[in-house]
Amino acid sequence: MADVRTPTTTRTLRRILLAVAIGSLVAVALGVYGGLHQAAGYSIDIGGFSSTQSVKSWLTTLAVLLGVVQLISAMMIYGRIPGPTWAGTLHRWSGRLAVLCVVPVVVHCLYALGFQTYEPRVLIHALLGCFFFGAFTAKMLLLTYKDLPGWVLPVAGGALFCGLVGLWLTSSFWFFTTSGFTF
């Protein structure tokens, strides 16, 4: 069980702030790129689905389900709920699979659509997309440090999970409620 009471030294605080700053730069860079990039209107599609929106919605839904696995396995790792000894492995692999699910989605969104603001849902979705990948970057950088206080990774993971759920609500949930559960 991780100790959430580890004191934060100046060196540790600098590391945390550096990771957050780099994550913030990634978020801003994605937003700027999405805003300046001339949207192509198309990208590579995955076969077997009726539309690009459908494949994106299902991949994001799978990523959210894997995010729930991440949340539960993290609670096992931190001793909040009982779990198997392989909870850490489950946590790492469910995270890797979730990232693999969202990469084609973000590539399509950035390349084909860009950063759009034509309605509040779309603006919130674009902002959450930038936030999500900024938070992902920060968490991956934080994972490289071994002397962090026990609260840092759960906060970073919680921000990442909230961003992912927000993305799902503003895209997949919206798509499923307006178009149905199509493949």
GROMACS .gro file of C-alpha atoms in nm:
model
  183
    1MET     CA    1   0.000   0.000   0.000
    2ALA     CA    2   0.136   0.340  -0.098
    3ASP     CA    3   0.188   0.597   0.175
    4VAL     CA    4  -0.009   0.911   0.092
    5ARG     CA    5   0.159   1.104   0.375
    6THR     CA    6   0.509   1.124   0.226
    7PRO     CA    7   0.635   1.482   0.278
    8THR     CA    8   0.682   1.696  -0.031
    9THR     CA    9   1.034   1.837  -0.063
   10THR     CA   10   1.127   2.134  -0.280
   11ARG     CA   11   1.292   1.899  -0.529
   12THR     CA   12   0.980   1.682  -0.546
   13LEU     CA   13   0.757   1.987  -0.585
   14ARG     CA   14   0.974   2.108  -0.874
   15ARG     CA   15   0.940   1.770  -1.043
   16ILE     CA   16   0.562   1.775  -1.005
   17LEU     CA   17   0.540   2.131  -1.137
   18LEU     CA   18   0.770   2.047  -1.429
   19ALA     CA   19   0.552   1.751  -1.529
   20VAL     CA   20   0.238   1.966  -1.503
   21ALA     CA   21   0.403   2.246  -1.701
   22ILE     CA   22   0.509   2.008  -1.980
   23GLY     CA   23   0.161   1.853  -1.982
   24SER     CA   24   0.012   2.202  -2.006
   25LEU     CA   25   0.241   2.283  -2.298
   26VAL     CA   26   0.126   1.965  -2.475
   27ALA     CA   27  -0.239   2.062  -2.418
   28VAL     CA   28  -0.183   2.413  -2.554
   29ALA     CA   29   0.023   2.283  -2.848
   30LEU     CA   30  -0.255   2.043  -2.946
   31GLY     CA   31  -0.512   2.321  -2.924
   32VAL     CA   32  -0.299   2.559  -3.130
   33TYR     CA   33  -0.227   2.289  -3.388
   34GLY     CA   34  -0.595   2.197  -3.407
   35GLY     CA   35  -0.688   2.562  -3.449
   36LEU     CA   36  -0.428   2.644  -3.714
   37HIS     CA   37  -0.437   2.317  -3.908
   38GLN     CA   38  -0.658   2.324  -4.216
   39ALA     CA   39  -0.906   2.046  -4.141
   40ALA     CA   40  -0.891   1.776  -4.408
   41GLY     CA   41  -1.247   1.655  -4.348
   42TYR     CA   42  -1.139   1.291  -4.371
   43SER     CA   43  -0.882   1.046  -4.239
   44ILE     CA   44  -0.816   0.676  -4.232
   45ASP     CA   45  -1.124   0.474  -4.134
   46ILE     CA   46  -1.136   0.136  -3.964
   47GLY     CA   47  -1.328  -0.127  -4.160
   48GLY     CA   48  -1.640  -0.294  -4.028
   49PHE     CA   49  -1.805   0.023  -3.901
   50SER     CA   50  -2.083   0.221  -4.068
   51SER     CA   51  -1.914   0.558  -4.021
   52THR     CA   52  -1.608   0.731  -3.883
   53GLN     CA   53  -1.818   0.871  -3.598
   54SER     CA   54  -1.932   0.519  -3.514
   55VAL     CA   55  -1.580   0.377  -3.493
   56LYS     CA   56  -1.465   0.676  -3.287
   57SER     CA   57  -1.760   0.635  -3.049
   58TRP     CA   58  -1.698   0.264  -2.995
   59LEU     CA   59  -1.322   0.306  -2.951
   60THR     CA   60  -1.381   0.582  -2.697
   61THR     CA   61  -1.640   0.368  -2.519
   62LEU     CA   62  -1.387   0.084  -2.497
   63ALA     CA   63  -1.129   0.331  -2.364
   64VAL     CA   64  -1.373   0.446  -2.093
   65LEU     CA   65  -1.443   0.086  -1.992
   66LEU     CA   66  -1.068   0.029  -1.970
   67GLY     CA   67  -1.052   0.353  -1.769
   68VAL     CA   68  -1.295   0.199  -1.520
   69VAL     CA   69  -1.061  -0.103  -1.499
   70GLN     CA   70  -0.781   0.149  -1.435
   71LEU     CA   71  -0.980   0.310  -1.153
   72ILE     CA   72  -1.064  -0.020  -0.986
   73SER     CA   73  -0.713  -0.162  -1.023
   74ALA     CA   74  -0.564   0.162  -0.884
   75MET     CA   75  -0.791   0.128  -0.581
   76MET     CA   76  -0.655  -0.226  -0.540
   77ILE     CA   77  -0.295  -0.107  -0.570
   78TYR     CA   78  -0.353   0.163  -0.307
   79GLY     CA   79  -0.526  -0.083  -0.074
   80ARG     CA   80  -0.867   0.086  -0.087
   81ILE     CA   81  -1.033  -0.237  -0.201
   82PRO     CA   82  -0.901  -0.594  -0.187
   83GLY     CA   83  -0.749  -0.727  -0.504
   84PRO     CA   84  -0.515  -0.981  -0.656
   85THR     CA   85  -0.138  -0.953  -0.656
   86TRP     CA   86  -0.149  -0.889  -1.032
   87ALA     CA   87  -0.354  -0.566  -0.995
   88GLY     CA   88  -0.049  -0.361  -1.096
   89THR     CA   89  -0.008  -0.558  -1.417
   90LEU     CA   90  -0.380  -0.522  -1.489
   91HIS     CA   91  -0.350  -0.148  -1.429
   92ARG     CA   92  -0.055  -0.107  -1.667
   93TRP     CA   93  -0.202  -0.317  -1.948
   94SER     CA   94  -0.551  -0.170  -1.928
   95GLY     CA   95  -0.390   0.174  -1.953
   96ARG     CA   96  -0.185   0.074  -2.255
   97LEU     CA   97  -0.492  -0.069  -2.428
   98ALA     CA   98  -0.694   0.246  -2.348
   99VAL     CA   99  -0.424   0.460  -2.508
  100LEU     CA  100  -0.424   0.235  -2.816
  101CYS     CA  101  -0.800   0.290  -2.841
  102VAL     CA  102  -0.783   0.669  -2.825
  103VAL     CA  103  -0.485   0.727  -3.057
  104PRO     CA  104  -0.683   0.669  -3.382
  105VAL     CA  105  -0.960   0.887  -3.244
  106VAL     CA  106  -0.733   1.182  -3.164
  107VAL     CA  107  -0.551   1.149  -3.495
  108HIS     CA  108  -0.883   1.168  -3.676
  109CYS     CA  109  -1.010   1.455  -3.464
  110LEU     CA  110  -0.696   1.665  -3.509
  111TYR     CA  111  -0.632   1.584  -3.875
  112ALA     CA  112  -0.985   1.568  -4.013
  113LEU     CA  113  -1.168   1.814  -3.789
  114GLY     CA  114  -0.924   2.040  -3.607
  115PHE     CA  115  -1.017   2.249  -3.303
  116GLN     CA  116  -1.382   2.343  -3.356
  117THR     CA  117  -1.597   2.581  -3.155
  118TYR     CA  118  -1.928   2.603  -3.344
  119GLU     CA  119  -2.140   2.491  -3.047
  120PRO     CA  120  -2.078   2.457  -2.672
  121ARG     CA  121  -2.064   2.074  -2.675
  122VAL     CA  122  -1.800   2.077  -2.949
  123LEU     CA  123  -1.593   2.348  -2.778
  124ILE     CA  124  -1.604   2.161  -2.446
  125HIS     CA  125  -1.506   1.841  -2.629
  126ALA     CA  126  -1.210   2.012  -2.797
  127LEU     CA  127  -1.091   2.160  -2.467
  128LEU     CA  128  -1.128   1.825  -2.291
  129GLY     CA  129  -0.929   1.654  -2.567
  130CYS     CA  130  -0.642   1.895  -2.516
  131PHE     CA  131  -0.670   1.859  -2.137
  132PHE     CA  132  -0.675   1.478  -2.161
  133PHE     CA  133  -0.351   1.453  -2.356
  134GLY     CA  134  -0.187   1.717  -2.138
  135ALA     CA  135  -0.287   1.520  -1.827
  136PHE     CA  136  -0.169   1.198  -1.992
  137THR     CA  137   0.170   1.354  -2.063
  138ALA     CA  138   0.202   1.481  -1.706
  139LYS     CA  139   0.109   1.142  -1.558
  140MET     CA  140   0.356   0.956  -1.779
  141LEU     CA  141   0.631   1.197  -1.672
  142LEU     CA  142   0.534   1.162  -1.306
  143LEU     CA  143   0.560   0.784  -1.335
  144THR     CA  144   0.933   0.821  -1.398
  145TYR     CA  145   0.988   0.962  -1.047
  146LYS     CA  146   1.019   0.719  -0.758
  147ASP     CA  147   1.010   0.962  -0.464
  148LEU     CA  148   0.669   1.124  -0.517
  149PRO     CA  149   0.420   1.160  -0.234
  150GLY     CA  150   0.153   0.890  -0.252
  151TRP     CA  151  -0.124   1.135  -0.347
  152VAL     CA  152   0.037   1.257  -0.672
  153LEU     CA  153  -0.032   0.963  -0.902
  154PRO     CA  154  -0.393   0.916  -0.785
  155VAL     CA  155  -0.460   1.286  -0.850
  156ALA     CA  156  -0.298   1.264  -1.194
  157GLY     CA  157  -0.487   0.944  -1.274
  158GLY     CA  158  -0.812   1.095  -1.148
  159ALA     CA  159  -0.767   1.399  -1.371
  160LEU     CA  160  -0.696   1.170  -1.664
  161PHE     CA  161  -1.006   0.959  -1.591
  162CYS     CA  162  -1.228   1.266  -1.554
  163GLY     CA  163  -1.099   1.402  -1.884
  164LEU     CA  164  -1.171   1.072  -2.057
  165VAL     CA  165  -1.523   1.049  -1.917
  166GLY     CA  166  -1.586   1.410  -2.019
  167LEU     CA  167  -1.466   1.330  -2.371
  168TRP     CA  168  -1.696   1.028  -2.384
  169LEU     CA  169  -1.995   1.229  -2.262
  170THR     CA  170  -1.941   1.504  -2.521
  171SER     CA  171  -1.884   1.262  -2.810
  172SER     CA  172  -1.980   0.895  -2.780
  173PHE     CA  173  -2.274   0.945  -2.544
  174TRP     CA  174  -2.399   1.228  -2.765
  175PHE     CA  175  -2.357   1.011  -3.077
  176PHE     CA  176  -2.533   0.710  -2.924
  177THR     CA  177  -2.825   0.921  -2.801
  178THR     CA  178  -2.869   1.096  -3.137
  179SER     CA  179  -2.786   0.811  -3.379
  180GLY     CA  180  -2.839   0.494  -3.179
  181PHE     CA  181  -2.597   0.214  -3.105
  182THR     CA  182  -2.480   0.155  -3.461
  183PHE     CA  183  -2.163  -0.018  -3.566
   0.00000   0.00000   0.00000
